Amino acid sequence: EELSRISEVAISAHPNAGLPNELGEYDLSPSDMAEHIAEWAESGLLNIVGGCCGTT
């Protein structure tokens, strides 16, 4: 929260989908990911949201 409040540049987050399961797939769905980041986005803590491993 403090970083977002004092930053003069955009703040971004690029979370991954966790660890792959035994088949090498990621179990986190897009809606699950949205639930995890919704609070950050709705509170204005982020300007950019991306994704890393397992989110594409």
PDB file of C-alpha atoms in Angstrom:
ATOM      1  CA  GLU A   1       0.000   0.000   0.000  1.00  0.00           C
ATOM      2  CA  GLU A   2       2.775   2.421   0.850  1.00  0.00           C
ATOM      3  CA  LEU A   3       4.576   1.829  -2.458  1.00  0.00           C
ATOM      4  CA  SER A   4       1.391   2.472  -4.419  1.00  0.00           C
ATOM      5  CA  ARG A   5       0.714   5.642  -2.435  1.00  0.00           C
ATOM      6  CA  ILE A   6       4.151   7.242  -2.951  1.00  0.00           C
ATOM      7  CA  SER A   7       5.121   5.916  -6.381  1.00  0.00           C
ATOM      8  CA  GLU A   8       5.253   8.277  -9.344  1.00  0.00           C
ATOM      9  CA  VAL A   9       5.380   5.359 -11.776  1.00  0.00           C
ATOM     10  CA  ALA A  10       2.947   2.541 -12.553  1.00  0.00           C
ATOM     11  CA  ILE A  11       2.866  -0.440 -10.194  1.00  0.00           C
ATOM     12  CA  SER A  12       2.441  -3.874 -11.751  1.00  0.00           C
ATOM     13  CA  ALA A  13       2.007  -7.444 -10.559  1.00  0.00           C
ATOM     14  CA  HIS A  14       2.669 -10.568 -12.594  1.00  0.00           C
ATOM     15  CA  PRO A  15       1.754 -13.567 -10.408  1.00  0.00           C
ATOM     16  CA  ASN A  16       2.182 -17.131 -11.584  1.00  0.00           C
ATOM     17  CA  ALA A  17      -0.359 -19.954 -11.299  1.00  0.00           C
ATOM     18  CA  GLY A  18       1.506 -21.849  -8.604  1.00  0.00           C
ATOM     19  CA  LEU A  19       3.226 -25.189  -9.010  1.00  0.00           C
ATOM     20  CA  PRO A  20       2.253 -27.575 -11.816  1.00  0.00           C
ATOM     21  CA  ASN A  21       0.432 -30.771 -10.877  1.00  0.00           C
ATOM     22  CA  GLU A  22       1.802 -34.267 -11.535  1.00  0.00           C
ATOM     23  CA  LEU A  23       0.800 -33.962 -15.220  1.00  0.00           C
ATOM     24  CA  GLY A  24       2.694 -30.704 -15.661  1.00  0.00           C
ATOM     25  CA  GLU A  25      -0.514 -28.668 -15.833  1.00  0.00           C
ATOM     26  CA  TYR A  26      -1.624 -25.762 -13.670  1.00  0.00           C
ATOM     27  CA  ASP A  27      -4.868 -26.155 -11.726  1.00  0.00           C
ATOM     28  CA  LEU A  28      -5.542 -22.459 -11.115  1.00  0.00           C
ATOM     29  CA  SER A  29      -8.350 -21.247 -13.394  1.00  0.00           C
ATOM     30  CA  PRO A  30      -8.671 -17.709 -14.776  1.00  0.00           C
ATOM     31  CA  SER A  31     -11.565 -17.045 -12.389  1.00  0.00           C
ATOM     32  CA  ASP A  32      -9.465 -18.263  -9.445  1.00  0.00           C
ATOM     33  CA  MET A  33      -6.661 -15.908 -10.488  1.00  0.00           C
ATOM     34  CA  ALA A  34      -9.142 -13.036 -10.797  1.00  0.00           C
ATOM     35  CA  GLU A  35     -10.335 -13.629  -7.251  1.00  0.00           C
ATOM     36  CA  HIS A  36      -6.763 -13.484  -5.964  1.00  0.00           C
ATOM     37  CA  ILE A  37      -5.945 -10.152  -7.614  1.00  0.00           C
ATOM     38  CA  ALA A  38      -9.367  -8.457  -7.445  1.00  0.00           C
ATOM     39  CA  GLU A  39      -8.716  -6.885  -4.053  1.00  0.00           C
ATOM     40  CA  TRP A  40      -5.484  -5.280  -5.263  1.00  0.00           C
ATOM     41  CA  ALA A  41      -7.081  -3.958  -8.429  1.00  0.00           C
ATOM     42  CA  GLU A  42     -10.245  -2.684  -6.744  1.00  0.00           C
ATOM     43  CA  SER A  43      -8.285  -0.881  -4.041  1.00  0.00           C
ATOM     44  CA  GLY A  44      -6.165   0.935  -6.630  1.00  0.00           C
ATOM     45  CA  LEU A  45      -2.895  -0.666  -5.560  1.00  0.00           C
ATOM     46  CA  LEU A  46      -2.040  -1.704  -9.131  1.00  0.00           C
ATOM     47  CA  ASN A  47      -1.951  -0.007 -12.503  1.00  0.00           C
ATOM     48  CA  ILE A  48      -1.003  -3.098 -14.515  1.00  0.00           C
ATOM     49  CA  VAL A  49      -1.775  -6.777 -13.969  1.00  0.00           C
ATOM     50  CA  GLY A  50      -0.070  -9.473 -15.989  1.00  0.00           C
ATOM     51  CA  GLY A  51       0.677 -13.125 -15.566  1.00  0.00           C
ATOM     52  CA  CYS A  52       3.625 -15.460 -15.501  1.00  0.00           C
ATOM     53  CA  CYS A  53       4.064 -19.236 -15.528  1.00  0.00           C
ATOM     54  CA  GLY A  54       0.820 -21.159 -15.962  1.00  0.00           C
ATOM     55  CA  THR A  55      -1.399 -18.165 -16.671  1.00  0.00           C
ATOM     56  CA  THR A  56      -1.433 -18.367 -20.461  1.00  0.00           C
TER      57      THR A  56
END
